[in-house]
Amino acid sequence: MPADLLATPDLLRSVFRRHAAGVAVITAHGDAGPVGFTATSLASVSAEPPMLSFGVGTGSSSWPAIAAADHVGVHILGEHQQELAATFARSGADRFAPPTAWREGPEGVPVLDGVLAWLVGRVVTRVPAGDHRIVIAEVVLGDPTGTGRPLLYHQGRFNRLRD
């Protein structure tokens, strides 16, 4: 088998650059204040009970707060929020400083303003998966009433949905 087909981190990244994904921001309240990060690994897990999952790197600055959090916020970003997605993806950024608009929501979870939809979930478990953890949360409440079209991530860039 050719060496460029063998499983490597580069192969995985190359394949998943071709997979268009919705963009979410995950938030939690940590000991030092709010934390959050951009995620494209969000998935619906179960309808009964309503559950979701996302991946988080154990080396990320958000991991200690996510590791200890009882509840997390999940925000579906709109195409008008490319800068917000970039801010929450950037290492070392002050993610909750202006111009980020947010408020303390249910269970103390930071809730971002202007998103297409948001959920608050109670963390059920954190499953080890290589250098990440898969967090599974049961949805407690949310708001699906934001307006606009979804933000997508494809080929290493944030994109808009085309008709």
mmCIF file of C-alpha atoms in Angstrom:
data_model
loop_
_atom_site.group_PDB
_atom_site.id
_atom_site.type_symbol
_atom_site.label_atom_id
_atom_site.label_comp_id
_atom_site.label_asym_id
_atom_site.label_seq_id
_atom_site.Cartn_x
_atom_site.Cartn_y
_atom_site.Cartn_z
ATOM 1 C CA MET A 1 0.000 0.000 0.000
ATOM 2 C CA PRO A 2 1.401 3.465 -0.860
ATOM 3 C CA ALA A 3 2.734 5.391 2.145
ATOM 4 C CA ASP A 4 0.498 8.420 1.435
ATOM 5 C CA LEU A 5 -2.587 6.242 2.028
ATOM 6 C CA LEU A 6 -1.519 5.027 5.469
ATOM 7 C CA ALA A 7 -3.375 6.434 8.463
ATOM 8 C CA THR A 8 -1.643 9.566 9.763
ATOM 9 C CA PRO A 9 -2.835 12.808 11.350
ATOM 10 C CA ASP A 10 -2.220 14.530 7.981
ATOM 11 C CA LEU A 11 -4.373 11.993 6.134
ATOM 12 C CA LEU A 12 -7.222 12.478 8.602
ATOM 13 C CA ARG A 13 -6.977 16.281 8.321
ATOM 14 C CA SER A 14 -6.866 16.109 4.510
ATOM 15 C CA VAL A 15 -9.978 13.952 4.320
ATOM 16 C CA PHE A 16 -11.952 16.007 6.824
ATOM 17 C CA ARG A 17 -11.083 19.272 5.032
ATOM 18 C CA ARG A 18 -13.356 17.919 2.319
ATOM 19 C CA HIS A 19 -16.202 17.349 4.796
ATOM 20 C CA ALA A 20 -18.347 20.461 5.186
ATOM 21 C CA ALA A 21 -19.478 20.913 8.788
ATOM 22 C CA GLY A 22 -21.703 23.301 10.658
ATOM 23 C CA VAL A 23 -19.956 25.650 13.072
ATOM 24 C CA ALA A 24 -20.782 25.810 16.761
ATOM 25 C CA VAL A 25 -19.312 27.522 19.793
ATOM 26 C CA ILE A 26 -19.248 25.544 23.025
ATOM 27 C CA THR A 27 -19.205 27.542 26.282
ATOM 28 C CA ALA A 28 -18.967 26.818 29.991
ATOM 29 C CA HIS A 29 -18.425 28.684 33.215
ATOM 30 C CA GLY A 30 -14.998 28.031 34.683
ATOM 31 C CA ASP A 31 -13.355 29.028 37.960
ATOM 32 C CA ALA A 32 -11.660 31.980 36.246
ATOM 33 C CA GLY A 33 -14.759 33.016 34.276
ATOM 34 C CA PRO A 34 -16.371 32.005 30.994
ATOM 35 C CA VAL A 35 -14.585 29.757 28.501
ATOM 36 C CA GLY A 36 -15.461 28.702 24.989
ATOM 37 C CA PHE A 37 -14.175 27.295 21.738
ATOM 38 C CA THR A 38 -15.247 26.801 18.133
ATOM 39 C CA ALA A 39 -16.319 23.260 17.292
ATOM 40 C CA THR A 40 -17.240 21.451 14.099
ATOM 41 C CA SER A 41 -17.619 18.078 15.811
ATOM 42 C CA LEU A 42 -21.132 18.711 17.149
ATOM 43 C CA ALA A 43 -23.552 15.807 16.710
ATOM 44 C CA SER A 44 -27.043 14.834 17.768
ATOM 45 C CA VAL A 45 -26.813 11.603 19.770
ATOM 46 C CA SER A 46 -30.332 10.748 20.918
ATOM 47 C CA ALA A 47 -33.873 12.132 20.709
ATOM 48 C CA GLU A 48 -35.159 10.268 23.789
ATOM 49 C CA PRO A 49 -33.687 11.638 25.944
ATOM 50 C CA PRO A 50 -32.385 14.562 23.878
ATOM 51 C CA MET A 51 -28.578 14.273 23.875
ATOM 52 C CA LEU A 52 -25.679 15.749 21.914
ATOM 53 C CA SER A 53 -21.935 15.284 21.686
ATOM 54 C CA PHE A 54 -18.846 17.277 20.749
ATOM 55 C CA GLY A 55 -15.111 16.766 20.856
ATOM 56 C CA VAL A 56 -12.621 18.908 22.765
ATOM 57 C CA GLY A 57 -8.836 18.657 22.792
ATOM 58 C CA THR A 58 -7.325 17.941 26.192
ATOM 59 C CA GLY A 59 -4.558 20.431 25.402
ATOM 60 C CA SER A 60 -6.977 23.295 24.739
ATOM 61 C CA SER A 61 -7.291 26.227 27.123
ATOM 62 C CA SER A 62 -11.001 25.435 27.527
ATOM 63 C CA TRP A 63 -10.501 21.811 28.540
ATOM 64 C CA PRO A 64 -9.978 22.327 32.308
ATOM 65 C CA ALA A 65 -13.304 24.175 32.595
ATOM 66 C CA ILE A 66 -15.134 21.716 30.308
ATOM 67 C CA ALA A 67 -13.627 18.827 32.307
ATOM 68 C CA ALA A 68 -15.147 20.217 35.516
ATOM 69 C CA ALA A 69 -18.389 21.722 34.177
ATOM 70 C CA ASP A 70 -21.777 20.300 35.060
ATOM 71 C CA HIS A 71 -23.410 22.202 32.158
ATOM 72 C CA VAL A 72 -22.297 23.478 28.762
ATOM 73 C CA GLY A 73 -23.730 25.865 26.212
ATOM 74 C CA VAL A 74 -23.935 24.925 22.537
ATOM 75 C CA HIS A 75 -24.412 27.722 20.003
ATOM 76 C CA ILE A 76 -25.136 27.231 16.288
ATOM 77 C CA LEU A 77 -23.492 30.084 14.399
ATOM 78 C CA GLY A 78 -24.956 31.947 11.444
ATOM 79 C CA GLU A 79 -23.117 32.981 8.295
ATOM 80 C CA HIS A 80 -22.904 36.524 9.713
ATOM 81 C CA GLN A 81 -20.693 35.243 12.563
ATOM 82 C CA GLN A 82 -17.441 34.357 10.804
ATOM 83 C CA GLU A 83 -15.466 36.746 13.013
ATOM 84 C CA LEU A 84 -17.033 35.288 16.161
ATOM 85 C CA ALA A 85 -16.104 31.775 14.998
ATOM 86 C CA ALA A 86 -12.539 32.934 14.296
ATOM 87 C CA THR A 87 -12.277 34.609 17.718
ATOM 88 C CA PHE A 88 -13.346 31.441 19.545
ATOM 89 C CA ALA A 89 -10.958 29.375 17.392
ATOM 90 C CA ARG A 90 -7.949 31.625 18.041
ATOM 91 C CA SER A 91 -5.562 30.577 20.790
ATOM 92 C CA GLY A 92 -4.952 33.263 23.396
ATOM 93 C CA ALA A 93 -7.881 35.470 22.316
ATOM 94 C CA ASP A 94 -10.023 37.227 24.920
ATOM 95 C CA ARG A 95 -13.092 35.478 23.577
ATOM 96 C CA PHE A 96 -15.699 37.119 25.796
ATOM 97 C CA ALA A 97 -14.434 40.710 25.463
ATOM 98 C CA PRO A 98 -16.248 43.150 23.164
ATOM 99 C CA PRO A 99 -17.361 42.871 20.446
ATOM 100 C CA THR A 100 -18.562 39.433 21.655
ATOM 101 C CA ALA A 101 -22.102 39.930 22.996
ATOM 102 C CA TRP A 102 -23.159 37.408 25.636
ATOM 103 C CA ARG A 103 -25.011 37.009 28.914
ATOM 104 C CA GLU A 104 -25.058 34.571 31.778
ATOM 105 C CA GLY A 105 -27.706 32.008 30.930
ATOM 106 C CA PRO A 106 -29.342 29.054 32.644
ATOM 107 C CA GLU A 107 -27.122 27.065 35.012
ATOM 108 C CA GLY A 108 -24.553 29.901 34.809
ATOM 109 C CA VAL A 109 -23.621 28.946 31.231
ATOM 110 C CA PRO A 110 -22.472 31.818 28.999
ATOM 111 C CA VAL A 111 -25.041 32.308 26.203
ATOM 112 C CA LEU A 112 -23.941 34.119 23.047
ATOM 113 C CA ASP A 113 -26.235 36.696 21.440
ATOM 114 C CA GLY A 114 -27.280 36.643 17.805
ATOM 115 C CA VAL A 115 -26.809 32.927 17.150
ATOM 116 C CA LEU A 116 -29.161 30.799 15.051
ATOM 117 C CA ALA A 117 -29.934 28.546 18.009
ATOM 118 C CA TRP A 118 -28.546 27.587 21.401
ATOM 119 C CA LEU A 119 -28.864 24.767 23.888
ATOM 120 C CA VAL A 120 -27.794 24.183 27.465
ATOM 121 C CA GLY A 121 -26.846 20.618 28.255
ATOM 122 C CA ARG A 122 -26.063 18.734 31.458
ATOM 123 C CA VAL A 123 -22.817 16.842 31.007
ATOM 124 C CA VAL A 124 -23.454 13.098 31.256
ATOM 125 C CA THR A 125 -19.970 11.772 30.479
ATOM 126 C CA ARG A 126 -16.590 12.535 28.928
ATOM 127 C CA VAL A 127 -15.204 9.680 26.828
ATOM 128 C CA PRO A 128 -11.432 9.477 26.197
ATOM 129 C CA ALA A 129 -10.625 9.521 22.465
ATOM 130 C CA GLY A 130 -6.899 9.934 21.746
ATOM 131 C CA ASP A 131 -5.843 13.528 22.469
ATOM 132 C CA HIS A 132 -9.514 14.576 22.793
ATOM 133 C CA ARG A 133 -12.534 13.828 24.918
ATOM 134 C CA ILE A 134 -16.003 13.279 23.508
ATOM 135 C CA VAL A 135 -18.422 15.115 25.768
ATOM 136 C CA ILE A 136 -21.982 13.803 25.880
ATOM 137 C CA ALA A 137 -24.621 16.104 27.323
ATOM 138 C CA GLU A 138 -28.350 15.808 27.890
ATOM 139 C CA VAL A 139 -30.209 18.863 26.612
ATOM 140 C CA VAL A 140 -31.919 20.793 29.405
ATOM 141 C CA LEU A 141 -33.320 23.732 27.422
ATOM 142 C CA GLY A 142 -32.637 25.920 24.431
ATOM 143 C CA ASP A 143 -33.850 28.421 21.873
ATOM 144 C CA PRO A 144 -34.089 27.577 18.139
ATOM 145 C CA THR A 145 -35.559 30.943 17.051
ATOM 146 C CA GLY A 146 -32.548 32.848 15.716
ATOM 147 C CA THR A 147 -32.724 33.994 12.120
ATOM 148 C CA GLY A 148 -30.369 33.565 9.204
ATOM 149 C CA ARG A 149 -28.441 30.840 7.461
ATOM 150 C CA PRO A 150 -25.812 28.528 8.981
ATOM 151 C CA LEU A 151 -22.068 29.098 8.943
ATOM 152 C CA LEU A 152 -20.084 26.194 7.469
ATOM 153 C CA TYR A 153 -16.459 25.098 7.723
ATOM 154 C CA HIS A 154 -14.875 23.562 4.625
ATOM 155 C CA GLN A 155 -11.344 23.351 3.189
ATOM 156 C CA GLY A 156 -9.932 25.166 6.236
ATOM 157 C CA ARG A 157 -12.196 28.208 5.882
ATOM 158 C CA PHE A 158 -15.523 29.490 7.130
ATOM 159 C CA ASN A 159 -18.080 29.515 4.300
ATOM 160 C CA ARG A 160 -21.651 30.404 3.533
ATOM 161 C CA LEU A 161 -24.299 27.952 2.385
ATOM 162 C CA ARG A 162 -25.063 28.376 -1.303
ATOM 163 C CA ASP A 163 -28.374 27.522 -2.929
#
